[in-house]
PDB file of C-alpha atoms in Angstrom:
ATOM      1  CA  UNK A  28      93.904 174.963 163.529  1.00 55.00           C
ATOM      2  CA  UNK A  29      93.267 174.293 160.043  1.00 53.00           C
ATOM      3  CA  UNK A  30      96.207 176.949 158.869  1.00 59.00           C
ATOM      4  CA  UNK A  31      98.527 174.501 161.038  1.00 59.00           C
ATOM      5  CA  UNK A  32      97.779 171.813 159.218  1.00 58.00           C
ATOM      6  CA  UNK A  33      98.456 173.422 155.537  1.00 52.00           C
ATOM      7  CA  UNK A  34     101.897 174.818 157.190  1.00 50.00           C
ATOM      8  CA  UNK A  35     102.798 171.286 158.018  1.00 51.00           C
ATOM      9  CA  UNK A  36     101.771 170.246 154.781  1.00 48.00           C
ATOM     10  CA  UNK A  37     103.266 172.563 153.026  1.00 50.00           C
ATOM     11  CA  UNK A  38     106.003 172.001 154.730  1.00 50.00           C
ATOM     12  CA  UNK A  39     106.358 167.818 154.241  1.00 49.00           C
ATOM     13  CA  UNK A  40     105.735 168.541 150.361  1.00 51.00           C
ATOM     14  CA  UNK A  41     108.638 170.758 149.790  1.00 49.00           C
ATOM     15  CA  UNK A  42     110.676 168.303 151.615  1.00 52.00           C
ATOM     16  CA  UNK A  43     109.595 165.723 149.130  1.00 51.00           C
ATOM     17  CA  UNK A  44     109.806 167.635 146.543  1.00 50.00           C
ATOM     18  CA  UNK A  45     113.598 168.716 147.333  1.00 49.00           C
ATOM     19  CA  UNK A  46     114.173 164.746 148.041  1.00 49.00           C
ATOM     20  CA  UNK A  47     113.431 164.074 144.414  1.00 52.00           C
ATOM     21  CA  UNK A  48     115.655 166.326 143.060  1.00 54.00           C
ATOM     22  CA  UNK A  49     118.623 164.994 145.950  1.00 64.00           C
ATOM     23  CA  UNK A  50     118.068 161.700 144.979  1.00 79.00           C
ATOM     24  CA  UNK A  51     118.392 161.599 141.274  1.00 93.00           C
ATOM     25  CA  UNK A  52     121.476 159.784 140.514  1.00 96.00           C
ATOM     26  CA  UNK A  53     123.408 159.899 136.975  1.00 97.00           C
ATOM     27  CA  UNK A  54     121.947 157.869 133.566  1.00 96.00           C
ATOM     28  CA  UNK A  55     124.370 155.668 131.953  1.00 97.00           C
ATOM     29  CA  UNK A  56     122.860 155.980 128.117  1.00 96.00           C
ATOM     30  CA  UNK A  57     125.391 153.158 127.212  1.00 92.00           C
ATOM     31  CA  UNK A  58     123.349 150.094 126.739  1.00 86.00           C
ATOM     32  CA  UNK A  59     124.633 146.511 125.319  1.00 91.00           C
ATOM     33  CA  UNK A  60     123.380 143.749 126.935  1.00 92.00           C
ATOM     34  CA  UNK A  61     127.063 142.401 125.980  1.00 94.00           C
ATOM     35  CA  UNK A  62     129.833 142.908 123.347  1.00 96.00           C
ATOM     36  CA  UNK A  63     132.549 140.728 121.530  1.00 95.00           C
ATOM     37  CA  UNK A  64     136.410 140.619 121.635  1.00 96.00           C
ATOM     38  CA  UNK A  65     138.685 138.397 119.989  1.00 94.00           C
ATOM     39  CA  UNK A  66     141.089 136.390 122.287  1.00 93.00           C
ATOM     40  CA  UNK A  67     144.322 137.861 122.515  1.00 94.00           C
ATOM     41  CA  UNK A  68     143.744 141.377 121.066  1.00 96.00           C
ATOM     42  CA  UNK A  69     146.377 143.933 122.057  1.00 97.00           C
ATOM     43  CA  UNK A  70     146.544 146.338 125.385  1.00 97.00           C
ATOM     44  CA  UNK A  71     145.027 149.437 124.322  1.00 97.00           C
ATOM     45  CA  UNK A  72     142.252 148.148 122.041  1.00 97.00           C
ATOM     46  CA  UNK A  73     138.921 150.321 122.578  1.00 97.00           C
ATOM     47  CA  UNK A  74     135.993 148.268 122.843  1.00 97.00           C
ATOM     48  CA  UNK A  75     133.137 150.849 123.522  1.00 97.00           C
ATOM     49  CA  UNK A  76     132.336 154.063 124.636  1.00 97.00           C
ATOM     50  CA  UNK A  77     130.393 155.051 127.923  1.00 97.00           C
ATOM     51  CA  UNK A  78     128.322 158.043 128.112  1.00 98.00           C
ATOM     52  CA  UNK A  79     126.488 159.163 130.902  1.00 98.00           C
ATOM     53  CA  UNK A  80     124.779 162.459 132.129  1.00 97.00           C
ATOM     54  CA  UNK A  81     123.437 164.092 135.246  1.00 96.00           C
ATOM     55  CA  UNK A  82     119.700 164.956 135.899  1.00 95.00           C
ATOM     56  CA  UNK A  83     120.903 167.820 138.278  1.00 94.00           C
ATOM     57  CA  UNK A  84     123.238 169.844 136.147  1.00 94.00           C
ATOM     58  CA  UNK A  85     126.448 168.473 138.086  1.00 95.00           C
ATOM     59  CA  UNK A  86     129.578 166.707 136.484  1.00 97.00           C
ATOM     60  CA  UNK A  87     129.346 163.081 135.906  1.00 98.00           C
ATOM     61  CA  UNK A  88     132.601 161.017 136.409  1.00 98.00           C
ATOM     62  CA  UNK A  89     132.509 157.337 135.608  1.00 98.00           C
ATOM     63  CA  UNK A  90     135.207 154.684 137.170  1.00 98.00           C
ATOM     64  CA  UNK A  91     135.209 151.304 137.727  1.00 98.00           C
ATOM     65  CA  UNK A  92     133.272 149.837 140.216  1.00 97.00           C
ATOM     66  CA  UNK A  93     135.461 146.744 141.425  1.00 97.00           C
ATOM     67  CA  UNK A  94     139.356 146.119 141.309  1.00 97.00           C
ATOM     68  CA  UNK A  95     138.801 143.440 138.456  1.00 97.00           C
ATOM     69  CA  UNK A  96     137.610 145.245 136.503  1.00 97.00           C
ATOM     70  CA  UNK A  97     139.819 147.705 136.941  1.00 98.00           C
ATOM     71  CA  UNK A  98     142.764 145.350 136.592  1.00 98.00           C
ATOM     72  CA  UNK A  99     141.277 144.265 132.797  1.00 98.00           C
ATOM     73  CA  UNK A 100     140.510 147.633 131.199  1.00 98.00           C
ATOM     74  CA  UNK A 101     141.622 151.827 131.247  1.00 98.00           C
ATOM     75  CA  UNK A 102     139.392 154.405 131.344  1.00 98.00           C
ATOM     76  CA  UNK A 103     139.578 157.724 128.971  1.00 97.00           C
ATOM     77  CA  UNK A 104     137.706 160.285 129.317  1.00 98.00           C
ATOM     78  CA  UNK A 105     136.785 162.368 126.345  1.00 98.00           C
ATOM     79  CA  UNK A 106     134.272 164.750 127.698  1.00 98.00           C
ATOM     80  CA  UNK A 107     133.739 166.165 131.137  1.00 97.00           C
ATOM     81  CA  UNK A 108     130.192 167.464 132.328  1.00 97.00           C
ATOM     82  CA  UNK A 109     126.969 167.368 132.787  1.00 97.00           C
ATOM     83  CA  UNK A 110     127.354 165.078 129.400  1.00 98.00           C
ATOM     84  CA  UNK A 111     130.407 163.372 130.119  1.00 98.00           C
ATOM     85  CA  UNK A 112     131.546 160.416 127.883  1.00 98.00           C
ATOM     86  CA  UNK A 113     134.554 158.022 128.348  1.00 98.00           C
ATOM     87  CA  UNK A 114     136.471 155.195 126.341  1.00 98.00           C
ATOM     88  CA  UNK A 115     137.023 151.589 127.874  1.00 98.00           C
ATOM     89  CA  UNK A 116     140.340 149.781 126.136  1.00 98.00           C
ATOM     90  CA  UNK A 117     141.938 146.442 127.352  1.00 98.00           C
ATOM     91  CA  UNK A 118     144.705 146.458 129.920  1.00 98.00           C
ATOM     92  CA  UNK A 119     144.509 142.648 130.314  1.00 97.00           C
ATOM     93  CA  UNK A 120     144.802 140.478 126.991  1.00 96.00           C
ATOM     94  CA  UNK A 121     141.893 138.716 127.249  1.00 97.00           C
ATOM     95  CA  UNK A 122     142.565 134.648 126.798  1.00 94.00           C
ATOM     96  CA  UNK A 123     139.765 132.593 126.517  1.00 90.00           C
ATOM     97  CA  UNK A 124     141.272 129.494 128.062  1.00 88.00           C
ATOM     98  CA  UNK A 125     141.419 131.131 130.941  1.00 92.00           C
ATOM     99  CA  UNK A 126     138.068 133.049 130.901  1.00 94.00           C
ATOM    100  CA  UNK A 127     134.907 132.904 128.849  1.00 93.00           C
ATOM    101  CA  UNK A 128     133.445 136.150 129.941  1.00 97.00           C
ATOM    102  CA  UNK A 129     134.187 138.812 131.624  1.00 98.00           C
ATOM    103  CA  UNK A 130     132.144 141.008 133.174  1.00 98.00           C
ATOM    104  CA  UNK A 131     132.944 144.685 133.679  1.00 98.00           C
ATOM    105  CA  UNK A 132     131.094 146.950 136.033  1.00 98.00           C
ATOM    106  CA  UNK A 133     131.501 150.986 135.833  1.00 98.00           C
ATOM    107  CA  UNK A 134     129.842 153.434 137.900  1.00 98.00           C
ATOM    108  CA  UNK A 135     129.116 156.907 136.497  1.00 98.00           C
ATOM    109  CA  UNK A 136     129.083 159.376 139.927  1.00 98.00           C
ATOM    110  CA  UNK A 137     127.774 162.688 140.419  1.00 96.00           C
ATOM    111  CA  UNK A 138     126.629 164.421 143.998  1.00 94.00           C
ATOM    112  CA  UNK A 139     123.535 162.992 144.164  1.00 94.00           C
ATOM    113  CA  UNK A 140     124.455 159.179 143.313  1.00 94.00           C
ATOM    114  CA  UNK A 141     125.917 156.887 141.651  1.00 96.00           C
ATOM    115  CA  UNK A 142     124.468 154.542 139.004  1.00 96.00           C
ATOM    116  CA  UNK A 143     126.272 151.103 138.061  1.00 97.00           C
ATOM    117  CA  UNK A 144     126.299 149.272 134.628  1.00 96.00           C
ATOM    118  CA  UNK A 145     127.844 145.331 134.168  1.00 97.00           C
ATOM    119  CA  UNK A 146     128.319 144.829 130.537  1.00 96.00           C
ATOM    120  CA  UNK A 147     129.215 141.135 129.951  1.00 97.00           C
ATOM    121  CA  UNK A 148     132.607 141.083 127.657  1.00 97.00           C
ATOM    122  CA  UNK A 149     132.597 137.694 125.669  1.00 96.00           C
ATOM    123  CA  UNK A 150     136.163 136.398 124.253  1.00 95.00           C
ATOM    124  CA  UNK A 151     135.888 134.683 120.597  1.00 91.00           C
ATOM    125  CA  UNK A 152     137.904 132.030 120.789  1.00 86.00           C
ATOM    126  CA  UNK A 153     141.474 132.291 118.540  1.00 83.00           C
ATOM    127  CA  UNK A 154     143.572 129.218 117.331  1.00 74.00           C
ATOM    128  CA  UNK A 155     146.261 129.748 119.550  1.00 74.00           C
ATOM    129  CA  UNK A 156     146.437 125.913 121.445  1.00 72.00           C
ATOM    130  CA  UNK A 157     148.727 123.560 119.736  1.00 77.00           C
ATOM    131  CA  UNK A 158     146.734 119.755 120.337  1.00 79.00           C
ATOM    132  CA  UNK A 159     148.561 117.731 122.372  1.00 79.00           C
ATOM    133  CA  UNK A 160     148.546 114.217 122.541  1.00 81.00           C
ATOM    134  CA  UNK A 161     147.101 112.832 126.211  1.00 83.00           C
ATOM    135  CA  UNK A 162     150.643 110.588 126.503  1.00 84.00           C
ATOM    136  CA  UNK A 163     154.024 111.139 125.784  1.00 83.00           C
ATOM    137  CA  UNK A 164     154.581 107.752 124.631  1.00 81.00           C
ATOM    138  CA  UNK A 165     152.075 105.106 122.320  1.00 80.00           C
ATOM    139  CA  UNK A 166     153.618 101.481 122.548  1.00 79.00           C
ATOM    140  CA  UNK A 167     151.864  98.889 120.597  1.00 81.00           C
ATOM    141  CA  UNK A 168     152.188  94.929 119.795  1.00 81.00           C
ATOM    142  CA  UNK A 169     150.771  93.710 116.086  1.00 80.00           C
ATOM    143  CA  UNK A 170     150.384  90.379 116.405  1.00 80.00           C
ATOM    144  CA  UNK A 171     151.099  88.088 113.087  1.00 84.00           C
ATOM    145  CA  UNK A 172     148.031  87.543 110.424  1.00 85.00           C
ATOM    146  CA  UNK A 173     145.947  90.773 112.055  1.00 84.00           C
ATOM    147  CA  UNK A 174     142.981  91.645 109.492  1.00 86.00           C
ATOM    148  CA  UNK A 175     143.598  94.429 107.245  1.00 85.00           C
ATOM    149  CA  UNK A 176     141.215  97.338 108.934  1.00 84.00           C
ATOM    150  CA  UNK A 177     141.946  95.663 112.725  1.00 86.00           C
ATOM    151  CA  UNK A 178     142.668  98.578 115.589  1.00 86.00           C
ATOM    152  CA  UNK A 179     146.156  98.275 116.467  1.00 84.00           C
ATOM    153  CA  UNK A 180     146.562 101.611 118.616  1.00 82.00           C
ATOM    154  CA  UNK A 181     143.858 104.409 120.026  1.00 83.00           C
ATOM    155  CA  UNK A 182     145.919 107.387 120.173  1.00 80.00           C
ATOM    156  CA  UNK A 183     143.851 110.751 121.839  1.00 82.00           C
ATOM    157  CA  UNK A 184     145.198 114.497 121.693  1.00 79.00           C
ATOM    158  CA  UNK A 185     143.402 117.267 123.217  1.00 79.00           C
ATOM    159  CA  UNK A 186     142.949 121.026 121.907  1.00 77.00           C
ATOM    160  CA  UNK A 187     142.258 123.516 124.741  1.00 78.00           C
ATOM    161  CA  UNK A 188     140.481 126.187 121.877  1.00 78.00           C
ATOM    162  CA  UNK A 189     137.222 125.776 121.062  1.00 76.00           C
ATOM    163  CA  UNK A 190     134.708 124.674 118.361  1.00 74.00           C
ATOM    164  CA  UNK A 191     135.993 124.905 115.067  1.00 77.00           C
ATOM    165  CA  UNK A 192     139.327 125.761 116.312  1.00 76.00           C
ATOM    166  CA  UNK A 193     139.910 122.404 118.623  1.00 74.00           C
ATOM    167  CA  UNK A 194     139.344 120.242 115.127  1.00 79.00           C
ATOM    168  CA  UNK A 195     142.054 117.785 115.092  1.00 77.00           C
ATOM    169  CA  UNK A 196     143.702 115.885 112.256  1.00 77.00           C
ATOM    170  CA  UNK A 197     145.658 112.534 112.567  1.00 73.00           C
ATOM    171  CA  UNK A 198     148.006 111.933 109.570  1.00 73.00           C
ATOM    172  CA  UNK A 199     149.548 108.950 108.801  1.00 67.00           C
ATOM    173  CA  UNK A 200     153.138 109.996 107.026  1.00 68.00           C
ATOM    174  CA  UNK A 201     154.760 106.442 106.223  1.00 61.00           C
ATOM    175  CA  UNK A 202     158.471 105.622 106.373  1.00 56.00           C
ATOM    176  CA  UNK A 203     160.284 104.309 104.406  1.00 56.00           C
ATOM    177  CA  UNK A 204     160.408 100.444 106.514  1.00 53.00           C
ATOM    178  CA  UNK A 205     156.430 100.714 105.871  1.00 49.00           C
ATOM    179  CA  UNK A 206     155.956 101.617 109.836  1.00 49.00           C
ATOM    180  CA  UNK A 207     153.422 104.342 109.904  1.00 51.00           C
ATOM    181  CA  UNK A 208     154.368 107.653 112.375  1.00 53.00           C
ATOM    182  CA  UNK A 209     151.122 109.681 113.657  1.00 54.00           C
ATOM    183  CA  UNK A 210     151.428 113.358 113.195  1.00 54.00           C
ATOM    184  CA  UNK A 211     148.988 115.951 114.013  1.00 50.00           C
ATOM    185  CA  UNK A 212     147.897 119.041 112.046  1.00 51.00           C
ATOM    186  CA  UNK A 213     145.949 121.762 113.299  1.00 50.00           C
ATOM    187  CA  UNK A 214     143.415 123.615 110.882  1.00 46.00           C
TER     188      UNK A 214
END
């Protein structure tokens, strides 16, 4: 009886044993908690390399693991293997008007599991918004002996960019029958 127990033991150890080894999916050595791009860089730009190996001697692939971010960035690889390392570069131009952050989610694969990694993309804001004013038209009546100083007209203009980059600058250009026009500058 006892030599039927220490087959059966035996026998439930090697299976956990050769469940360890199954189960041991890929490492993804890659590890930003996030990364910078400037707004509107070009298609193609490489923003950071993946590498990733296997803890059971197999090859390691690595893809994207959803369709957005596979719409927003190409995959090279550069080495295939055990060790197998990619570059990411922009498909998408990122705008920051539209998005803030993007996150991007790859999944390195080999036969014995996959292992996923989000790395938060942040887009630095460019000075690529022109203000605009918040009407096409400013219509105001000065009535006669007003106080030098007095507010005759609030005009407001809006800059989608952010931070130092949405500064706004009203400048009075005068003509020459002494009415002042309102023009604006960006920085």
């Amino acid at each position: 009886m006892f030599r039927k127990y220490v087959a059966v033991l035996t026998i439930l150890m090697f299976e956990y044993t050769t469940a360890l080894v199954l189960h041991k999916p890929p490492i993804i050595h890659t590890n930003h908690p996030y990364l910078n791009i400037k707004e509107n860089s070009r298609a193609g730009t490489e923003f950071v390399i993946i590498d990733a190996s296997s803890q059971t001697n197999d090859t390691v692939t690595i893809t994207t693991h959803d369709n957005a971010t596979a719409a927003r960035v190409f995959l090279f690889p550069t080495r295939l293997g055990i060790n197998s390392t990619y570059r990411v570069a922009l498909k998408k131009i990122p705008d920051r008007e539209d998005e803030r952050t993007w996150y991007l989610t790859f999944k390195a694969h080999d036969n014995h599991g996959d292992t996923s990694w989000t790395l938060p993309l942040h887009i630095d804001d460019e000075n690529d918004n022109a203000p605009l004013f918040a009407h096409d038209h400013y219509h105001s009546v000065v009535g006669y002996g007003l106080a030098v100083g007095s507010k005759i007209l609030h005009v407001t203009a809006m800059d989608a960019d952010e931070g130092p980059n949405a500064a706004i600058k009203l400048l009075h250009e005068p003509l020459p029958c002494f009415i002042s026009l309102v023009k604006i500058q960006c920085f």
